[in-house]
PDB file of C-alpha atoms in Angstrom:
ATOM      1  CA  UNK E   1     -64.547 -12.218  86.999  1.00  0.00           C
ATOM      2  CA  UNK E   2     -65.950 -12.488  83.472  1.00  0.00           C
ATOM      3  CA  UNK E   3     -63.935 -11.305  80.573  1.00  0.00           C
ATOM      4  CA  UNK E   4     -66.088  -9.103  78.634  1.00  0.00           C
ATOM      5  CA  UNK E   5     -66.181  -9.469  74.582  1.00  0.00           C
ATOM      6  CA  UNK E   6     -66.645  -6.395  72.197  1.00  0.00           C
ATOM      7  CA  UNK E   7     -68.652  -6.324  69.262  1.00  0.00           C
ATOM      8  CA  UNK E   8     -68.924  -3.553  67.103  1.00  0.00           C
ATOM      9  CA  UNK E   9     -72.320  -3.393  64.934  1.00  0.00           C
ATOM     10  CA  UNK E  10     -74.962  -1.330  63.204  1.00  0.00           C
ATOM     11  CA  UNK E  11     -77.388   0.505  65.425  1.00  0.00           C
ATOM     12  CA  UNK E  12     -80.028  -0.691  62.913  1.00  0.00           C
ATOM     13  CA  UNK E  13     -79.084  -4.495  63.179  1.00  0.00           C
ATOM     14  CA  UNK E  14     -79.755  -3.823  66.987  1.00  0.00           C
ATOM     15  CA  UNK E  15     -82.292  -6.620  68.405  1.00  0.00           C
ATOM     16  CA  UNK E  16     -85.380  -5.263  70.954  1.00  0.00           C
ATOM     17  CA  UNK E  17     -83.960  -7.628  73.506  1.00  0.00           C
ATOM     18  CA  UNK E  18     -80.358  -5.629  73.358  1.00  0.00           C
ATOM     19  CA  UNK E  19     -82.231  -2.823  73.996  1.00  0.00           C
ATOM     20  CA  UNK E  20     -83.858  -4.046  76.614  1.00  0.00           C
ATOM     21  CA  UNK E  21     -80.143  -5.224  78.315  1.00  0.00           C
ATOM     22  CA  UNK E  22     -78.395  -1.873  76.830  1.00  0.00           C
ATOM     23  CA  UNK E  23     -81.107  -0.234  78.919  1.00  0.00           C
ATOM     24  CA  UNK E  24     -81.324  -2.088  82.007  1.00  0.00           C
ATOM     25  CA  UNK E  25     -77.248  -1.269  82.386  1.00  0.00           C
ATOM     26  CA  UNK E  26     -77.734   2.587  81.202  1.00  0.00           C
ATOM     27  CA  UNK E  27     -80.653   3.282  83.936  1.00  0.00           C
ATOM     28  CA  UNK E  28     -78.722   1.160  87.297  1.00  0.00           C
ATOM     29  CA  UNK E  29     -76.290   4.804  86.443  1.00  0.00           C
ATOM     30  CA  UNK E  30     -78.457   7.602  85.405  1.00  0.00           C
ATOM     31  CA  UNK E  31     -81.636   9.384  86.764  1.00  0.00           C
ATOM     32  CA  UNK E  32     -83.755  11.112  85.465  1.00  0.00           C
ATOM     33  CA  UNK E  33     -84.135   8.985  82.173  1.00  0.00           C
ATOM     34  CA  UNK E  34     -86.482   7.050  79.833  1.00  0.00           C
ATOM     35  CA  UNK E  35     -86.763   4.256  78.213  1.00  0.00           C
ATOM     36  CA  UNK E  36     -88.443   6.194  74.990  1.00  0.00           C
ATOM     37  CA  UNK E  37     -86.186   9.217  74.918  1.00  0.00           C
ATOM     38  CA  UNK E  38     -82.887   6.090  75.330  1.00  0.00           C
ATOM     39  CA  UNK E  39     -84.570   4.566  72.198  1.00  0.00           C
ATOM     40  CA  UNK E  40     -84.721   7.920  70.074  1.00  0.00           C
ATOM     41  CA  UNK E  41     -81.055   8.831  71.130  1.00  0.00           C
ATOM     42  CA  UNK E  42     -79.532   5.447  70.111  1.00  0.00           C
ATOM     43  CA  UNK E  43     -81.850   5.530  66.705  1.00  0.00           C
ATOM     44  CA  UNK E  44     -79.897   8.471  65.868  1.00  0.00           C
ATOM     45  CA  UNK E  45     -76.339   6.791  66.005  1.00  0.00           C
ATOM     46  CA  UNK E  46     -74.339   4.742  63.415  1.00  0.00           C
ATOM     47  CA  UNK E  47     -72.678   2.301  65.255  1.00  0.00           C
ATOM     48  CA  UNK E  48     -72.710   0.752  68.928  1.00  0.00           C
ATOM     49  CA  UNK E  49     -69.876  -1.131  70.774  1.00  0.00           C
ATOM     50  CA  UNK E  50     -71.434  -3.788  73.056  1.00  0.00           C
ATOM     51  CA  UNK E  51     -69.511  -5.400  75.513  1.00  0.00           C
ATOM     52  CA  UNK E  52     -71.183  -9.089  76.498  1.00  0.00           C
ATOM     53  CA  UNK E  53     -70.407 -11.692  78.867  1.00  0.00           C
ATOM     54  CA  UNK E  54     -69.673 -15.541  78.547  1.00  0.00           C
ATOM     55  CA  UNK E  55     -73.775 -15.472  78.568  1.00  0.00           C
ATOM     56  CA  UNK E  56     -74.146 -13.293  75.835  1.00  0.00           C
ATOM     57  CA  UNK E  57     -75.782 -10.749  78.019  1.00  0.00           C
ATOM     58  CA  UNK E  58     -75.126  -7.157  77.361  1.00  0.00           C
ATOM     59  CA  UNK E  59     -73.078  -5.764  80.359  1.00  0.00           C
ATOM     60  CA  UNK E  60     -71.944  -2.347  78.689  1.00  0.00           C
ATOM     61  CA  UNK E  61     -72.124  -0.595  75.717  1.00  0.00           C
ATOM     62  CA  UNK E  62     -71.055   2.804  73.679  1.00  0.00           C
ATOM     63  CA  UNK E  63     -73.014   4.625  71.074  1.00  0.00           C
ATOM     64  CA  UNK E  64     -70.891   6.244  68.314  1.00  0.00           C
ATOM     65  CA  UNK E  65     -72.088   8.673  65.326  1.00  0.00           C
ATOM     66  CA  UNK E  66     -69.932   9.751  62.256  1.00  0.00           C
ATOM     67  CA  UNK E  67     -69.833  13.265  61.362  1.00  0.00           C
ATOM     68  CA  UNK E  68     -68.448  15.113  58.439  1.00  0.00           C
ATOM     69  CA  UNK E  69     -68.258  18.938  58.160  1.00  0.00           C
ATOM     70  CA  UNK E  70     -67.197  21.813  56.877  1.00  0.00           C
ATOM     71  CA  UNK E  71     -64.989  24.654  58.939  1.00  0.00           C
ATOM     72  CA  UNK E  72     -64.196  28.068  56.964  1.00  0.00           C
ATOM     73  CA  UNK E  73     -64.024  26.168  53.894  1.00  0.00           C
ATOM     74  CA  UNK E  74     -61.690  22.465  55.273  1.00  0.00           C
ATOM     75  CA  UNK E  75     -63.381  19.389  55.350  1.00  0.00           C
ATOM     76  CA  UNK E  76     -63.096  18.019  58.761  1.00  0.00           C
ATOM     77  CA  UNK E  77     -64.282  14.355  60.040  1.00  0.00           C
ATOM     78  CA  UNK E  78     -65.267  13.466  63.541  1.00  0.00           C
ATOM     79  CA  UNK E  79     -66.365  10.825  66.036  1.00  0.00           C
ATOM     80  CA  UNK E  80     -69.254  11.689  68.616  1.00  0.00           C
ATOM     81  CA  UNK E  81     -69.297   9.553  71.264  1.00  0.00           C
ATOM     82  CA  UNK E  82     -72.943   9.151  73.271  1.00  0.00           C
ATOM     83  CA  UNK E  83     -74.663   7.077  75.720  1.00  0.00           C
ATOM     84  CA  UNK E  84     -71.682   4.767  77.314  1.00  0.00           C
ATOM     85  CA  UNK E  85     -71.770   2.937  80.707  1.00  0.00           C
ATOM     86  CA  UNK E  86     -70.367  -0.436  81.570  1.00  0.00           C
ATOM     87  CA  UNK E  87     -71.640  -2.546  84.289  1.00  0.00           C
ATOM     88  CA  UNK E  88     -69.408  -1.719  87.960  1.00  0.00           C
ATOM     89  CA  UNK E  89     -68.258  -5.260  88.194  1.00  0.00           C
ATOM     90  CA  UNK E  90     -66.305  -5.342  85.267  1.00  0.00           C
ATOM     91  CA  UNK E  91     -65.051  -1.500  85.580  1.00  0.00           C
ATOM     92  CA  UNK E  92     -60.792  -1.780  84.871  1.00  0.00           C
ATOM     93  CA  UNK E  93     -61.241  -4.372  81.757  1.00  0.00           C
ATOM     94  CA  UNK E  94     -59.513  -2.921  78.838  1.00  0.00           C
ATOM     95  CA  UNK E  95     -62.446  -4.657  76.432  1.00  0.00           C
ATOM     96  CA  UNK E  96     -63.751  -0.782  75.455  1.00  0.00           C
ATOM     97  CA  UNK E  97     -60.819   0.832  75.650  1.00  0.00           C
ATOM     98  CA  UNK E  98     -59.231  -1.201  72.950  1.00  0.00           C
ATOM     99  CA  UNK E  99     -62.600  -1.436  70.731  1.00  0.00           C
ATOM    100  CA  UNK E 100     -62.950   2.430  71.171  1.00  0.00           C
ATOM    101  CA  UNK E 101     -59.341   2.698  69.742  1.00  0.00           C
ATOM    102  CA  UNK E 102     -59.165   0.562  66.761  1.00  0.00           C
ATOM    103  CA  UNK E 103     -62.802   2.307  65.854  1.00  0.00           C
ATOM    104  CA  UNK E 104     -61.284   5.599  65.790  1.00  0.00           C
ATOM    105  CA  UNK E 105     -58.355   4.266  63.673  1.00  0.00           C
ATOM    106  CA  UNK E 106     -60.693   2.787  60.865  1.00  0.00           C
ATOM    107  CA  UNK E 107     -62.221   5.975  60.557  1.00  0.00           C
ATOM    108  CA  UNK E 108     -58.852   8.101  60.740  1.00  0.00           C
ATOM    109  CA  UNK E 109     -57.833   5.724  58.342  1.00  0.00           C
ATOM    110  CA  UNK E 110     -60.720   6.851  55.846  1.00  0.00           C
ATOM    111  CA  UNK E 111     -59.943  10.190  56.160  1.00  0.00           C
ATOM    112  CA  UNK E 112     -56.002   9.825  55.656  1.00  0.00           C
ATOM    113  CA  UNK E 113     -55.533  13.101  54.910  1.00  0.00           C
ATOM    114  CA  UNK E 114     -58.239  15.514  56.640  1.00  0.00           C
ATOM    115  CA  UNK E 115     -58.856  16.492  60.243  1.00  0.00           C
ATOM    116  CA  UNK E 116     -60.163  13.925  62.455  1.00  0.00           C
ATOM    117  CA  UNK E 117     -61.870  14.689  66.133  1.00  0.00           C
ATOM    118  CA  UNK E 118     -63.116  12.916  68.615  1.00  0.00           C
ATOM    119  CA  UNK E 119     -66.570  14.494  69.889  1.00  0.00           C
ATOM    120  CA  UNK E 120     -67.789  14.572  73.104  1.00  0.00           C
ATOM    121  CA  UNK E 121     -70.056  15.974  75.526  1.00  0.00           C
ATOM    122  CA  UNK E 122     -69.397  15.387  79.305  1.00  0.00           C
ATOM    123  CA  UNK E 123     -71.485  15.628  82.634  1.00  0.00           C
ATOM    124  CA  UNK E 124     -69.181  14.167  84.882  1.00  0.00           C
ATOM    125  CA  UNK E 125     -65.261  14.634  84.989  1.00  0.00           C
ATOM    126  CA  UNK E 126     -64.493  11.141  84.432  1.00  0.00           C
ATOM    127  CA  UNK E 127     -65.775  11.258  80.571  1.00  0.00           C
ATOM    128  CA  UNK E 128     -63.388  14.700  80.838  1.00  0.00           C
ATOM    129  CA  UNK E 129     -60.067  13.123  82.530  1.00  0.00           C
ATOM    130  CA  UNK E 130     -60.829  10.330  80.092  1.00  0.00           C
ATOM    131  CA  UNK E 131     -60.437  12.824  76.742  1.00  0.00           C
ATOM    132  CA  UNK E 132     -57.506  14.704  78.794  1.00  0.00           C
ATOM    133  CA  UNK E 133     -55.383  11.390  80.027  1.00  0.00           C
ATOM    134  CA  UNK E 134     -55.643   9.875  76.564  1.00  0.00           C
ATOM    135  CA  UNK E 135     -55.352  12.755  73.932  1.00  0.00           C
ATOM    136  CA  UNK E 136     -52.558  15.385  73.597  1.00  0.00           C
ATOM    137  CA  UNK E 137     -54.187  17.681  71.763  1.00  0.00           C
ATOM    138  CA  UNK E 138     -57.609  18.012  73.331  1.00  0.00           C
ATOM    139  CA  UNK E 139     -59.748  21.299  74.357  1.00  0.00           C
ATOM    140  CA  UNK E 140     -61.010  22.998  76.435  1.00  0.00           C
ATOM    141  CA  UNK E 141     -58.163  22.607  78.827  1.00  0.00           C
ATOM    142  CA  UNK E 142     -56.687  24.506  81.455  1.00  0.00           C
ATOM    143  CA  UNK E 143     -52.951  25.053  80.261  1.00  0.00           C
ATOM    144  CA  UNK E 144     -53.680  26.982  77.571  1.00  0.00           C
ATOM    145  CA  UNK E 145     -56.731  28.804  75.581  1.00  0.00           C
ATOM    146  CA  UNK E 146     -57.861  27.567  72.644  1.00  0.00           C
ATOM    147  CA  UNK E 147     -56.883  28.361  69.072  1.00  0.00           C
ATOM    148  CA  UNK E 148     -59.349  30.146  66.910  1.00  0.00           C
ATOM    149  CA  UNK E 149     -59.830  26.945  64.374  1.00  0.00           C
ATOM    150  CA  UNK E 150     -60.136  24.940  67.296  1.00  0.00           C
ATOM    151  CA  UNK E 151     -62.934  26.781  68.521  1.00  0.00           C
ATOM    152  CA  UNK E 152     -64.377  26.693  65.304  1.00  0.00           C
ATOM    153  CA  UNK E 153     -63.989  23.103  65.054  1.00  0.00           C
ATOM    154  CA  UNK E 154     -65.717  22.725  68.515  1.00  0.00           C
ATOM    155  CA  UNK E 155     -68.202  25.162  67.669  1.00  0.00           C
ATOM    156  CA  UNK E 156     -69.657  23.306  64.633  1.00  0.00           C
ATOM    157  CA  UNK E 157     -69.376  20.165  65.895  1.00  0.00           C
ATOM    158  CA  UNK E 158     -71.540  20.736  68.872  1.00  0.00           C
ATOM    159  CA  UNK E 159     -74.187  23.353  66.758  1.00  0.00           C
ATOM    160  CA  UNK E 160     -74.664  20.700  64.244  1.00  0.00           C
ATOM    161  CA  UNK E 161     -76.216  18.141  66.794  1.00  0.00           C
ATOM    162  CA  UNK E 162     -77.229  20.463  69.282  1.00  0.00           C
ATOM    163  CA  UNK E 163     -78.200  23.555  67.775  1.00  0.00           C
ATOM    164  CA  UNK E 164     -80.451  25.154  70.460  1.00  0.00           C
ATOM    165  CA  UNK E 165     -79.450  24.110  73.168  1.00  0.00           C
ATOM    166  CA  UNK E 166     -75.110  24.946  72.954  1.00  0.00           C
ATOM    167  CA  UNK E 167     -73.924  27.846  74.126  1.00  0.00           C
ATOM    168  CA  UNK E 168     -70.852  28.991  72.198  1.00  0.00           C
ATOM    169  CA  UNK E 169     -69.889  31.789  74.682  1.00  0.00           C
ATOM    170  CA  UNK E 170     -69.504  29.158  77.683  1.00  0.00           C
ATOM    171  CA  UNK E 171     -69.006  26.071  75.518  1.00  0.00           C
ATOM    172  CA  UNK E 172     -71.800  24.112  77.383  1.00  0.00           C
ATOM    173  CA  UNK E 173     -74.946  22.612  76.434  1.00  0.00           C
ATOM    174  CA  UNK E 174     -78.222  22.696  78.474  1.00  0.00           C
ATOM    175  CA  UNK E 175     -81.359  20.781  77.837  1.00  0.00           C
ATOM    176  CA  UNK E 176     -84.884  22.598  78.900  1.00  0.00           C
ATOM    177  CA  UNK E 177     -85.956  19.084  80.306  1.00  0.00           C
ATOM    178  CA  UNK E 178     -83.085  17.095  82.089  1.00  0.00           C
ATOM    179  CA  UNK E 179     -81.680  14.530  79.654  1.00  0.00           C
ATOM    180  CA  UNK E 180     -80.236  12.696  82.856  1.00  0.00           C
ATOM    181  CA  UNK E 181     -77.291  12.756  85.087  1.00  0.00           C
ATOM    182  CA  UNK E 182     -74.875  10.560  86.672  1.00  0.00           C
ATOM    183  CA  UNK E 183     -76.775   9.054  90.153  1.00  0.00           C
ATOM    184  CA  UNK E 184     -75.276  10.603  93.385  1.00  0.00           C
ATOM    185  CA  UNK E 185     -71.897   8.780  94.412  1.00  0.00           C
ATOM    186  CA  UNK E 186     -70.477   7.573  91.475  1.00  0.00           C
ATOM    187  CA  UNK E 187     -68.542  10.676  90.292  1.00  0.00           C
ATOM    188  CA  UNK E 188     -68.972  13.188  93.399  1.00  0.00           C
ATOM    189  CA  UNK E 189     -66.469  16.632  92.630  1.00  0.00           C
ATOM    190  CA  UNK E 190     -65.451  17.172  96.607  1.00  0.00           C
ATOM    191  CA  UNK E 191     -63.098  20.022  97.539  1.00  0.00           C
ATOM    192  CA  UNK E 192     -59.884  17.499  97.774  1.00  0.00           C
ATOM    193  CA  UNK E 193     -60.730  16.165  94.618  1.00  0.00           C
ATOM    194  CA  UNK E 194     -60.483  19.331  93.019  1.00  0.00           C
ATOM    195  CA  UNK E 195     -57.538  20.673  95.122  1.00  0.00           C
ATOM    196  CA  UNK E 196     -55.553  17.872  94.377  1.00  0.00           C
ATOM    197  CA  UNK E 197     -56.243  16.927  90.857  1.00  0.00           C
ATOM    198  CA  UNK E 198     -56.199  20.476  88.483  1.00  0.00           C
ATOM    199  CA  UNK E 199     -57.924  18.760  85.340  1.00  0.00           C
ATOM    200  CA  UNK E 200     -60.848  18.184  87.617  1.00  0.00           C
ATOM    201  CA  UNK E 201     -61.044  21.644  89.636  1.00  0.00           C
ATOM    202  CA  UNK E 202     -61.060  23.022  85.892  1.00  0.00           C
ATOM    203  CA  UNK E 203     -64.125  20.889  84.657  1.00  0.00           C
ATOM    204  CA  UNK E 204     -66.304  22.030  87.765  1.00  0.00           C
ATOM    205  CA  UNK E 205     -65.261  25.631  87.180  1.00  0.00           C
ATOM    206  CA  UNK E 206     -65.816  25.409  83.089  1.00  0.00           C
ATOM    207  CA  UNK E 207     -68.934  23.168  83.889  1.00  0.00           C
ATOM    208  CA  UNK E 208     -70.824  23.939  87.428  1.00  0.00           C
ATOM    209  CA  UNK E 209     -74.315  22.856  86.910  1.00  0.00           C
ATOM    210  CA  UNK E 210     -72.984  19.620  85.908  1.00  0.00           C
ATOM    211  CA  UNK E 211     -74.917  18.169  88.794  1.00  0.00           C
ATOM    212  CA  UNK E 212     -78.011  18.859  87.396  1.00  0.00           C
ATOM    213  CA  UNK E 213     -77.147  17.684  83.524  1.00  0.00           C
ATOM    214  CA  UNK E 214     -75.436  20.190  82.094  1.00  0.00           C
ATOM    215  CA  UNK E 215     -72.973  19.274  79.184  1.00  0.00           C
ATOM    216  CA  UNK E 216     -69.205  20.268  78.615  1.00  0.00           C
ATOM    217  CA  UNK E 217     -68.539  20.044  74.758  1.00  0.00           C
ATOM    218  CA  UNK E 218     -65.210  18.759  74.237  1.00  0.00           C
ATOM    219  CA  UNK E 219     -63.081  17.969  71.382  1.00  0.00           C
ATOM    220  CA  UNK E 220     -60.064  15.573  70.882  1.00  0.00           C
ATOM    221  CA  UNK E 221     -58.222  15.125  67.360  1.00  0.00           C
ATOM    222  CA  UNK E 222     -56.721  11.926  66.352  1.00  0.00           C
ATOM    223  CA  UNK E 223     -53.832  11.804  64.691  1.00  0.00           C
ATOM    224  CA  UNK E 224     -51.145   9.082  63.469  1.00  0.00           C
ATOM    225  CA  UNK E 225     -49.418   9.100  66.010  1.00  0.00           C
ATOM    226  CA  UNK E 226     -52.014   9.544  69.069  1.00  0.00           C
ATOM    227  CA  UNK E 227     -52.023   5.083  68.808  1.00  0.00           C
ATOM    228  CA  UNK E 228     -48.008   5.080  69.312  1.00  0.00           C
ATOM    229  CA  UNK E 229     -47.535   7.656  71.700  1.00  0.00           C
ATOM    230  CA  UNK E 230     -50.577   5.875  73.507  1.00  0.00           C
ATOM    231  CA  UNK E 231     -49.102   2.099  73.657  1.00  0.00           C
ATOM    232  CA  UNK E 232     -45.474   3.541  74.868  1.00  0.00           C
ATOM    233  CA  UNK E 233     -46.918   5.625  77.536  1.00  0.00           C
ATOM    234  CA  UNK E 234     -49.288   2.653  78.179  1.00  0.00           C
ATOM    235  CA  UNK E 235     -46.133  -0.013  78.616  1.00  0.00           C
ATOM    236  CA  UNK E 236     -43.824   2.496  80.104  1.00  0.00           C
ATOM    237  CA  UNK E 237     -46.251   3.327  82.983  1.00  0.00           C
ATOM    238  CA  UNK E 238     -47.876  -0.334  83.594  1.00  0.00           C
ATOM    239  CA  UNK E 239     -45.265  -2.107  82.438  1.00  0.00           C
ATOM    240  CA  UNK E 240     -47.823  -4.265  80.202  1.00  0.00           C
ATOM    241  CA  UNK E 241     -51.175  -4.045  77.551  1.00  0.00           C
ATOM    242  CA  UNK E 242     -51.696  -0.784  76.898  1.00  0.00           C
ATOM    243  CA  UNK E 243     -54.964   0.316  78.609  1.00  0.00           C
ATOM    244  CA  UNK E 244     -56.973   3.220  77.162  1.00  0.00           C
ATOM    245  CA  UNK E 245     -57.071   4.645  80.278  1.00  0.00           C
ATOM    246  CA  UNK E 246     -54.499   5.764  81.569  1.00  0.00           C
ATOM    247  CA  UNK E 247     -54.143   8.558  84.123  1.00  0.00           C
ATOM    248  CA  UNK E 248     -51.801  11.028  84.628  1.00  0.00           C
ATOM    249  CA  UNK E 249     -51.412  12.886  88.090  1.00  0.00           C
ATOM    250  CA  UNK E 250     -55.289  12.237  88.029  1.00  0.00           C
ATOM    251  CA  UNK E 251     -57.731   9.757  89.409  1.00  0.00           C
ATOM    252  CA  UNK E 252     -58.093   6.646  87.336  1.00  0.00           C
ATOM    253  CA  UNK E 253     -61.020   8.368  84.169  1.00  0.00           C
ATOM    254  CA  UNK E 254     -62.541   4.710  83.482  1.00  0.00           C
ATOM    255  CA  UNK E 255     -65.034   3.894  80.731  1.00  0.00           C
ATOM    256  CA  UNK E 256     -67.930   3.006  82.982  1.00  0.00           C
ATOM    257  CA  UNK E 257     -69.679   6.502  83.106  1.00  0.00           C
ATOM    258  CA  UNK E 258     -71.595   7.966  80.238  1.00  0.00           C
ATOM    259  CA  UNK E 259     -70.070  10.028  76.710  1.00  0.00           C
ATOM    260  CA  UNK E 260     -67.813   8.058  77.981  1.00  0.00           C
ATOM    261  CA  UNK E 261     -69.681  11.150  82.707  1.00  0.00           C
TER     262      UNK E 261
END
């Protein structure tokens, strides 16, 4: 199989045949979508990861948008993660993993000395057990409730992109017109997943309209040592190169489904 090649660059420097391929890959995963309403998400991003074969053909991608804020009175920086997908045949490379990391530790870097969160919205538990596998301190979560600055942190991340549509009493964000959702079969809750695996049981119960589009908003801070702690679990447990995802008493969360669904 192909090894894929990551490329971080400028949504604006963005060609109308990538696009086209960033497109084509998104809508082989998602129903309920449009070509238009894929163009005026992406327009409102900073950056994209693309992931491209030996043919230069786009086989996966990630959207990313910086945010800066203000929570009673601290400055606080953030990443928010949006349309991502990667192409089945090459799901298990590390390629996005690895660019997703050393993009979140140029921007930590900026912002030595202030807050720094990883935003994301999730439809599917895979984009969830991929937060929760990864990140130590990540929310909402079912071991423990969260802190009043962290859900005021959450709160204004998710009002300041979706305003009318998040709901702050159930954390969850709802479009009047389905945005899309993740195609039946590729990241089915059944009753043995969620007996088995208590991460997922507590997405479904925190999110159960996912199905039909409905968002979780999560929230994941990065800190110095979050890319340590990360590489030693990483070796420990595979014995190898660290892999961004790596799961924990959970199904494998890969980076193939969507925010990252």
């Amino acid at each position: 199989m192909t090894r894929l090649r990551a490329e971080t660059v400028a949504v604006a420097e963005l060609s109308e045949l990538a696009h086209d391929q960033m497109f084509q890959v998104f809508k082989d995963y998602y129903d309920s979508v449009s070509y238009q309403r894929f163009l005026d998400d992406l327009r409102g991003k900073d950056d994209v990861i693309l992931l491209m074969d030996e043919h230069h053909i786009i086989q996966g991608f990630s959207t990313i948008k910086n945010l800066a804020l203000t929570v009673r009175g601290k400055k606080i920086y953030g990443l928010f993660s949006g349309d991502t997908v990667v192409a089945k045949a090459y799901w298990g490379q590390r390629v996005l993993g690895r660019a997703f990391l050393r993009y979140l530790v140029v921007q930590k870097a900026r912002h030595p000395f202030s807050p720094y969160y990883w935003f994301l919205i999730s439809k599917g538990y895979k984009t969830y057990l991929l937060m929760a596998n990864n990140f130590e301190q990540h929310f909402p979560r079912f071991e423990r409730e969260m802190s009043r600055w962290e859900k005021a942190v959450l709160d204004a991340f998710a009002a300041s992109l979706y305003p009318h549509e998040y709901n702050p009493k159930t954390n969850l964000i709802t479009f009047p017109d389905c945005h899309g959702h993740v195609r039946r079969g590729i990241a089915d809750i059944t009753p043995e997943l969620r007996e088995a695996y208590p991460r997922i049981a507590f997405f479904a119960d925190k999110n159960p309209t996912w199905a039909q589009g409905s968002e979780l908003a999560c929230i994941a801070r990065m800190t110095w040592s979050m890319p340590v702690r990360y590489g030693l679990k990483a070796r420990l447990k595979r014995g190898g190169e660290p892999k961004l995802v790596v799961a924990q008493q959970q199904p494998t969360a890969s980076l193939a489904m969507r925010s990252m669904s």
